[in-house]
């Protein structure tokens, strides 16, 4: 499997201002399962826009995003559904990415049910428990019925990683996934991500401005 951005550009135009905003210009990258690919740049350089292009949340103004040579923009509904299982996201703000009214079991379980990966509530709960333990939240029973506010920042980020891997993705786009964490917690979350790469063969597009983190984890840097 290969995820590619080929000469991708994104320009935003506003009715309020005449001048267009060129958020991304001619970006090209390749990511594969089992690789840790880092995208490095200062704040405002277009990293998060590129992440949204890779996740098919934005359409490129020019260029294309492709999976195994097939352009994502031309996929039909079934193709895009499969794409979103193969390419998952872990975003910067775990508190903002989790519904405060949903317990951990529901936050992860809804994704599993929507993608048809479990047929019964018991199967769903079992899968939720499996992925929680994969990210180091064991025993899972201690966390299944907690709300996000009952978790630490590091635990919330692990829940987001668990939600992503619940769909057996081949690549995870992680946009500043550890930037809001303190040093010791950050090290633990990075260790989880590296372990999942080794155990599950998942690849990462890791977007950051933190060069010491890149030096520790990246196989390739853009």
PDB file of C-alpha atoms in Angstrom:
ATOM      1  CA  UNK A   1       0.000   0.000   0.000  1.00  0.00           C
ATOM      2  CA  UNK A   2       1.195   3.522  -0.777  1.00  0.00           C
ATOM      3  CA  UNK A   3      -0.315   6.900   0.086  1.00  0.00           C
ATOM      4  CA  UNK A   4       0.897   9.753  -2.094  1.00  0.00           C
ATOM      5  CA  UNK A   5       0.451  13.466  -2.457  1.00  0.00           C
ATOM      6  CA  UNK A   6       1.540  14.522  -5.940  1.00  0.00           C
ATOM      7  CA  UNK A   7       2.239  18.244  -6.500  1.00  0.00           C
ATOM      8  CA  UNK A   8      -0.652  19.109  -4.196  1.00  0.00           C
ATOM      9  CA  UNK A   9      -1.609  22.756  -3.737  1.00  0.00           C
ATOM     10  CA  UNK A  10      -4.433  24.360  -1.785  1.00  0.00           C
ATOM     11  CA  UNK A  11      -5.529  27.959  -2.214  1.00  0.00           C
ATOM     12  CA  UNK A  12      -8.244  29.568  -0.134  1.00  0.00           C
ATOM     13  CA  UNK A  13     -10.223  32.513  -1.437  1.00  0.00           C
ATOM     14  CA  UNK A  14     -12.319  34.836   0.680  1.00  0.00           C
ATOM     15  CA  UNK A  15     -15.065  37.237  -0.307  1.00  0.00           C
ATOM     16  CA  UNK A  16     -13.720  39.721   2.227  1.00  0.00           C
ATOM     17  CA  UNK A  17     -10.255  40.012   0.718  1.00  0.00           C
ATOM     18  CA  UNK A  18      -9.182  40.015  -2.892  1.00  0.00           C
ATOM     19  CA  UNK A  19      -5.862  38.303  -2.270  1.00  0.00           C
ATOM     20  CA  UNK A  20      -5.940  34.473  -2.225  1.00  0.00           C
ATOM     21  CA  UNK A  21      -4.176  32.547   0.527  1.00  0.00           C
ATOM     22  CA  UNK A  22      -1.799  29.862  -0.745  1.00  0.00           C
ATOM     23  CA  UNK A  23      -1.807  27.436   2.171  1.00  0.00           C
ATOM     24  CA  UNK A  24       0.044  24.585   0.422  1.00  0.00           C
ATOM     25  CA  UNK A  25       2.105  24.787  -2.749  1.00  0.00           C
ATOM     26  CA  UNK A  26       3.289  21.809  -4.802  1.00  0.00           C
ATOM     27  CA  UNK A  27       3.671  19.361  -1.910  1.00  0.00           C
ATOM     28  CA  UNK A  28       4.765  15.843  -2.782  1.00  0.00           C
ATOM     29  CA  UNK A  29       5.215  12.985  -0.323  1.00  0.00           C
ATOM     30  CA  UNK A  30       4.943   9.220  -0.055  1.00  0.00           C
ATOM     31  CA  UNK A  31       3.950   7.161   3.006  1.00  0.00           C
ATOM     32  CA  UNK A  32       3.753   3.392   3.430  1.00  0.00           C
ATOM     33  CA  UNK A  33       2.707   1.006   6.215  1.00  0.00           C
ATOM     34  CA  UNK A  34       5.490   0.372   8.714  1.00  0.00           C
ATOM     35  CA  UNK A  35       7.148   3.743   8.091  1.00  0.00           C
ATOM     36  CA  UNK A  36       7.276   6.823  10.298  1.00  0.00           C
ATOM     37  CA  UNK A  37       7.192   9.795   7.906  1.00  0.00           C
ATOM     38  CA  UNK A  38       7.529  13.249   9.475  1.00  0.00           C
ATOM     39  CA  UNK A  39       6.414  16.555   7.986  1.00  0.00           C
ATOM     40  CA  UNK A  40       8.274  19.398   9.665  1.00  0.00           C
ATOM     41  CA  UNK A  41       7.537  23.092   9.422  1.00  0.00           C
ATOM     42  CA  UNK A  42       6.994  26.185  11.479  1.00  0.00           C
ATOM     43  CA  UNK A  43       3.559  27.374  12.551  1.00  0.00           C
ATOM     44  CA  UNK A  44       1.519  28.641   9.606  1.00  0.00           C
ATOM     45  CA  UNK A  45       3.499  26.742   6.978  1.00  0.00           C
ATOM     46  CA  UNK A  46       0.511  24.656   5.848  1.00  0.00           C
ATOM     47  CA  UNK A  47       1.160  21.381   7.681  1.00  0.00           C
ATOM     48  CA  UNK A  48      -2.388  20.983   9.006  1.00  0.00           C
ATOM     49  CA  UNK A  49      -3.893  21.893   5.645  1.00  0.00           C
ATOM     50  CA  UNK A  50      -1.762  19.175   4.070  1.00  0.00           C
ATOM     51  CA  UNK A  51      -3.011  16.731   6.718  1.00  0.00           C
ATOM     52  CA  UNK A  52      -6.615  17.557   5.821  1.00  0.00           C
ATOM     53  CA  UNK A  53      -5.850  17.036   2.151  1.00  0.00           C
ATOM     54  CA  UNK A  54      -4.405  13.597   2.939  1.00  0.00           C
ATOM     55  CA  UNK A  55      -7.505  12.760   4.988  1.00  0.00           C
ATOM     56  CA  UNK A  56      -9.835  13.854   2.166  1.00  0.00           C
ATOM     57  CA  UNK A  57     -11.321  16.561   4.366  1.00  0.00           C
ATOM     58  CA  UNK A  58     -10.293  19.172   1.799  1.00  0.00           C
ATOM     59  CA  UNK A  59     -10.046  18.946  -1.970  1.00  0.00           C
ATOM     60  CA  UNK A  60      -6.759  20.092  -3.513  1.00  0.00           C
ATOM     61  CA  UNK A  61      -6.802  23.119  -5.782  1.00  0.00           C
ATOM     62  CA  UNK A  62      -4.150  21.423  -7.900  1.00  0.00           C
ATOM     63  CA  UNK A  63      -2.449  18.031  -7.851  1.00  0.00           C
ATOM     64  CA  UNK A  64      -3.863  14.859  -6.353  1.00  0.00           C
ATOM     65  CA  UNK A  65      -3.847  12.540  -3.346  1.00  0.00           C
ATOM     66  CA  UNK A  66      -3.623   8.879  -4.328  1.00  0.00           C
ATOM     67  CA  UNK A  67      -3.840   5.508  -2.654  1.00  0.00           C
ATOM     68  CA  UNK A  68      -2.078   2.744  -4.574  1.00  0.00           C
ATOM     69  CA  UNK A  69      -2.149   4.931  -7.667  1.00  0.00           C
ATOM     70  CA  UNK A  70      -5.887   5.618  -7.485  1.00  0.00           C
ATOM     71  CA  UNK A  71      -6.902   9.243  -7.090  1.00  0.00           C
ATOM     72  CA  UNK A  72      -8.950   9.731  -3.937  1.00  0.00           C
ATOM     73  CA  UNK A  73     -10.998  12.550  -5.445  1.00  0.00           C
ATOM     74  CA  UNK A  74     -12.331  10.230  -8.153  1.00  0.00           C
ATOM     75  CA  UNK A  75     -13.375   7.412  -5.805  1.00  0.00           C
ATOM     76  CA  UNK A  76     -17.051   6.512  -5.458  1.00  0.00           C
ATOM     77  CA  UNK A  77     -18.782   6.322  -2.094  1.00  0.00           C
ATOM     78  CA  UNK A  78     -17.663   2.768  -1.391  1.00  0.00           C
ATOM     79  CA  UNK A  79     -14.106   3.618  -2.369  1.00  0.00           C
ATOM     80  CA  UNK A  80     -13.994   6.586  -0.035  1.00  0.00           C
ATOM     81  CA  UNK A  81     -15.445   4.513   2.803  1.00  0.00           C
ATOM     82  CA  UNK A  82     -12.643   2.008   2.336  1.00  0.00           C
ATOM     83  CA  UNK A  83     -10.135   4.848   2.098  1.00  0.00           C
ATOM     84  CA  UNK A  84     -11.220   6.263   5.439  1.00  0.00           C
ATOM     85  CA  UNK A  85     -10.713   2.888   7.047  1.00  0.00           C
ATOM     86  CA  UNK A  86      -7.230   2.606   5.579  1.00  0.00           C
ATOM     87  CA  UNK A  87      -6.162   6.173   6.426  1.00  0.00           C
ATOM     88  CA  UNK A  88      -7.121   7.330   9.905  1.00  0.00           C
ATOM     89  CA  UNK A  89      -6.425  10.488  11.912  1.00  0.00           C
ATOM     90  CA  UNK A  90      -5.111  11.412  15.344  1.00  0.00           C
ATOM     91  CA  UNK A  91      -5.390  15.158  15.912  1.00  0.00           C
ATOM     92  CA  UNK A  92      -3.743  17.625  18.251  1.00  0.00           C
ATOM     93  CA  UNK A  93      -6.472  18.327  20.790  1.00  0.00           C
ATOM     94  CA  UNK A  94      -7.805  15.158  22.427  1.00  0.00           C
ATOM     95  CA  UNK A  95     -10.258  17.112  24.549  1.00  0.00           C
ATOM     96  CA  UNK A  96     -11.775  18.705  21.461  1.00  0.00           C
ATOM     97  CA  UNK A  97     -11.782  15.433  19.504  1.00  0.00           C
ATOM     98  CA  UNK A  98     -13.785  13.495  22.095  1.00  0.00           C
ATOM     99  CA  UNK A  99     -17.429  14.192  22.893  1.00  0.00           C
ATOM    100  CA  UNK A 100     -17.514  15.078  26.614  1.00  0.00           C
ATOM    101  CA  UNK A 101     -20.900  13.329  26.961  1.00  0.00           C
ATOM    102  CA  UNK A 102     -19.711   9.986  25.607  1.00  0.00           C
ATOM    103  CA  UNK A 103     -17.922   7.355  27.645  1.00  0.00           C
ATOM    104  CA  UNK A 104     -14.759   5.814  26.211  1.00  0.00           C
ATOM    105  CA  UNK A 105     -16.593   2.626  25.227  1.00  0.00           C
ATOM    106  CA  UNK A 106     -19.094   4.606  23.164  1.00  0.00           C
ATOM    107  CA  UNK A 107     -16.551   6.995  21.625  1.00  0.00           C
ATOM    108  CA  UNK A 108     -14.613   4.059  20.166  1.00  0.00           C
ATOM    109  CA  UNK A 109     -17.532   1.659  19.761  1.00  0.00           C
ATOM    110  CA  UNK A 110     -19.540   3.975  17.501  1.00  0.00           C
ATOM    111  CA  UNK A 111     -16.731   4.003  14.937  1.00  0.00           C
ATOM    112  CA  UNK A 112     -16.528   0.211  14.992  1.00  0.00           C
ATOM    113  CA  UNK A 113     -20.282  -0.167  14.497  1.00  0.00           C
ATOM    114  CA  UNK A 114     -20.490   2.443  11.741  1.00  0.00           C
ATOM    115  CA  UNK A 115     -17.835   0.593   9.766  1.00  0.00           C
ATOM    116  CA  UNK A 116     -19.571  -2.747  10.310  1.00  0.00           C
ATOM    117  CA  UNK A 117     -16.639  -4.323  12.127  1.00  0.00           C
ATOM    118  CA  UNK A 118     -18.796  -5.811  14.904  1.00  0.00           C
ATOM    119  CA  UNK A 119     -22.286  -7.294  14.826  1.00  0.00           C
ATOM    120  CA  UNK A 120     -23.293  -7.251  18.465  1.00  0.00           C
ATOM    121  CA  UNK A 121     -22.735  -4.969  21.468  1.00  0.00           C
ATOM    122  CA  UNK A 122     -20.618  -7.722  23.057  1.00  0.00           C
ATOM    123  CA  UNK A 123     -18.375  -7.923  19.981  1.00  0.00           C
ATOM    124  CA  UNK A 124     -18.063  -4.144  19.931  1.00  0.00           C
ATOM    125  CA  UNK A 125     -17.100  -3.958  23.606  1.00  0.00           C
ATOM    126  CA  UNK A 126     -14.583  -6.754  23.125  1.00  0.00           C
ATOM    127  CA  UNK A 127     -12.948  -4.897  20.231  1.00  0.00           C
ATOM    128  CA  UNK A 128     -12.885  -1.661  22.241  1.00  0.00           C
ATOM    129  CA  UNK A 129     -11.155  -3.503  25.066  1.00  0.00           C
ATOM    130  CA  UNK A 130      -8.594  -4.976  22.666  1.00  0.00           C
ATOM    131  CA  UNK A 131      -7.536  -1.633  21.235  1.00  0.00           C
ATOM    132  CA  UNK A 132      -7.416   0.060  24.640  1.00  0.00           C
ATOM    133  CA  UNK A 133      -5.002  -2.583  25.843  1.00  0.00           C
ATOM    134  CA  UNK A 134      -2.941  -2.204  22.656  1.00  0.00           C
ATOM    135  CA  UNK A 135      -2.330   1.439  23.558  1.00  0.00           C
ATOM    136  CA  UNK A 136      -1.348   0.620  27.128  1.00  0.00           C
ATOM    137  CA  UNK A 137      -4.665   1.250  28.888  1.00  0.00           C
ATOM    138  CA  UNK A 138      -4.882  -2.025  30.759  1.00  0.00           C
ATOM    139  CA  UNK A 139      -6.945  -3.450  32.210  1.00  0.00           C
ATOM    140  CA  UNK A 140      -9.404  -1.956  29.745  1.00  0.00           C
ATOM    141  CA  UNK A 141     -12.272  -2.385  32.186  1.00  0.00           C
ATOM    142  CA  UNK A 142     -10.838   0.475  34.250  1.00  0.00           C
ATOM    143  CA  UNK A 143     -11.380   2.912  31.360  1.00  0.00           C
ATOM    144  CA  UNK A 144     -14.376   1.711  29.331  1.00  0.00           C
ATOM    145  CA  UNK A 145     -16.986   3.617  31.305  1.00  0.00           C
ATOM    146  CA  UNK A 146     -15.044   6.803  31.962  1.00  0.00           C
ATOM    147  CA  UNK A 147     -15.851  10.162  30.432  1.00  0.00           C
ATOM    148  CA  UNK A 148     -13.067  12.226  28.793  1.00  0.00           C
ATOM    149  CA  UNK A 149     -12.855  14.625  31.747  1.00  0.00           C
ATOM    150  CA  UNK A 150     -12.025  11.662  33.985  1.00  0.00           C
ATOM    151  CA  UNK A 151      -8.871  10.945  31.975  1.00  0.00           C
ATOM    152  CA  UNK A 152      -5.500  12.662  31.875  1.00  0.00           C
ATOM    153  CA  UNK A 153      -4.289  14.376  28.705  1.00  0.00           C
ATOM    154  CA  UNK A 154      -2.050  11.434  27.868  1.00  0.00           C
ATOM    155  CA  UNK A 155      -4.873   8.954  28.415  1.00  0.00           C
ATOM    156  CA  UNK A 156      -7.211  10.957  26.169  1.00  0.00           C
ATOM    157  CA  UNK A 157      -4.594  10.921  23.422  1.00  0.00           C
ATOM    158  CA  UNK A 158      -4.245   7.147  23.820  1.00  0.00           C
ATOM    159  CA  UNK A 159      -8.024   6.847  23.433  1.00  0.00           C
ATOM    160  CA  UNK A 160      -7.776   8.727  20.125  1.00  0.00           C
ATOM    161  CA  UNK A 161      -5.025   6.370  18.966  1.00  0.00           C
ATOM    162  CA  UNK A 162      -7.151   3.399  20.052  1.00  0.00           C
ATOM    163  CA  UNK A 163     -10.120   4.780  18.106  1.00  0.00           C
ATOM    164  CA  UNK A 164      -7.931   5.093  15.022  1.00  0.00           C
ATOM    165  CA  UNK A 165      -6.466   1.582  15.168  1.00  0.00           C
ATOM    166  CA  UNK A 166      -9.893   0.045  15.888  1.00  0.00           C
ATOM    167  CA  UNK A 167     -10.497   0.102  12.117  1.00  0.00           C
ATOM    168  CA  UNK A 168      -7.209  -1.665  11.271  1.00  0.00           C
ATOM    169  CA  UNK A 169      -5.810   1.277   9.278  1.00  0.00           C
ATOM    170  CA  UNK A 170      -2.602   0.983   7.297  1.00  0.00           C
ATOM    171  CA  UNK A 171      -1.615   4.634   7.805  1.00  0.00           C
ATOM    172  CA  UNK A 172      -2.415   7.166  10.520  1.00  0.00           C
ATOM    173  CA  UNK A 173      -2.119  10.900   9.883  1.00  0.00           C
ATOM    174  CA  UNK A 174      -1.075  12.403  13.225  1.00  0.00           C
ATOM    175  CA  UNK A 175      -1.282  16.195  13.256  1.00  0.00           C
ATOM    176  CA  UNK A 176       0.718  17.603  16.199  1.00  0.00           C
ATOM    177  CA  UNK A 177      -0.469  14.569  18.142  1.00  0.00           C
ATOM    178  CA  UNK A 178       1.902  15.038  21.093  1.00  0.00           C
ATOM    179  CA  UNK A 179       2.559  18.783  21.065  1.00  0.00           C
ATOM    180  CA  UNK A 180       0.119  19.524  23.896  1.00  0.00           C
ATOM    181  CA  UNK A 181       1.634  16.931  26.255  1.00  0.00           C
ATOM    182  CA  UNK A 182       4.422  17.392  28.775  1.00  0.00           C
ATOM    183  CA  UNK A 183       7.750  15.648  28.192  1.00  0.00           C
ATOM    184  CA  UNK A 184       7.197  12.464  30.198  1.00  0.00           C
ATOM    185  CA  UNK A 185       3.681  11.884  28.860  1.00  0.00           C
ATOM    186  CA  UNK A 186       4.842  12.671  25.322  1.00  0.00           C
ATOM    187  CA  UNK A 187       7.531   9.995  25.576  1.00  0.00           C
ATOM    188  CA  UNK A 188       4.937   7.421  26.640  1.00  0.00           C
ATOM    189  CA  UNK A 189       2.579   8.225  23.760  1.00  0.00           C
ATOM    190  CA  UNK A 190       5.436   8.121  21.240  1.00  0.00           C
ATOM    191  CA  UNK A 191       6.452   4.733  22.621  1.00  0.00           C
ATOM    192  CA  UNK A 192       2.895   3.487  22.055  1.00  0.00           C
ATOM    193  CA  UNK A 193       2.946   4.728  18.462  1.00  0.00           C
ATOM    194  CA  UNK A 194       6.305   3.073  17.806  1.00  0.00           C
ATOM    195  CA  UNK A 195       5.058  -0.179  19.329  1.00  0.00           C
ATOM    196  CA  UNK A 196       1.981  -0.171  17.080  1.00  0.00           C
ATOM    197  CA  UNK A 197       4.226   0.376  14.068  1.00  0.00           C
ATOM    198  CA  UNK A 198       6.243  -2.710  15.016  1.00  0.00           C
ATOM    199  CA  UNK A 199       3.340  -4.927  16.112  1.00  0.00           C
ATOM    200  CA  UNK A 200       0.647  -3.970  13.608  1.00  0.00           C
ATOM    201  CA  UNK A 201       2.721  -2.604  10.750  1.00  0.00           C
ATOM    202  CA  UNK A 202       0.849   0.694  10.798  1.00  0.00           C
ATOM    203  CA  UNK A 203       2.556   3.668   9.162  1.00  0.00           C
ATOM    204  CA  UNK A 204       2.422   7.308  10.241  1.00  0.00           C
ATOM    205  CA  UNK A 205       2.410  10.692   8.599  1.00  0.00           C
ATOM    206  CA  UNK A 206       3.549  12.613  11.656  1.00  0.00           C
ATOM    207  CA  UNK A 207       3.132  16.382  11.421  1.00  0.00           C
ATOM    208  CA  UNK A 208       5.100  18.450  13.886  1.00  0.00           C
ATOM    209  CA  UNK A 209       7.430  21.387  14.506  1.00  0.00           C
ATOM    210  CA  UNK A 210       9.262  19.514  17.289  1.00  0.00           C
ATOM    211  CA  UNK A 211      12.671  18.549  15.887  1.00  0.00           C
ATOM    212  CA  UNK A 212      13.843  16.515  18.921  1.00  0.00           C
ATOM    213  CA  UNK A 213      10.767  14.288  18.522  1.00  0.00           C
ATOM    214  CA  UNK A 214      11.480  13.896  14.810  1.00  0.00           C
ATOM    215  CA  UNK A 215      15.058  12.879  15.544  1.00  0.00           C
ATOM    216  CA  UNK A 216      13.795  10.066  17.780  1.00  0.00           C
ATOM    217  CA  UNK A 217      11.049   8.574  15.673  1.00  0.00           C
ATOM    218  CA  UNK A 218      11.214   9.502  11.974  1.00  0.00           C
ATOM    219  CA  UNK A 219      12.305   7.177   9.172  1.00  0.00           C
ATOM    220  CA  UNK A 220      11.836   9.922   6.551  1.00  0.00           C
ATOM    221  CA  UNK A 221      11.474  13.684   6.922  1.00  0.00           C
ATOM    222  CA  UNK A 222       9.811  16.193   4.611  1.00  0.00           C
TER     223      UNK A 222
END
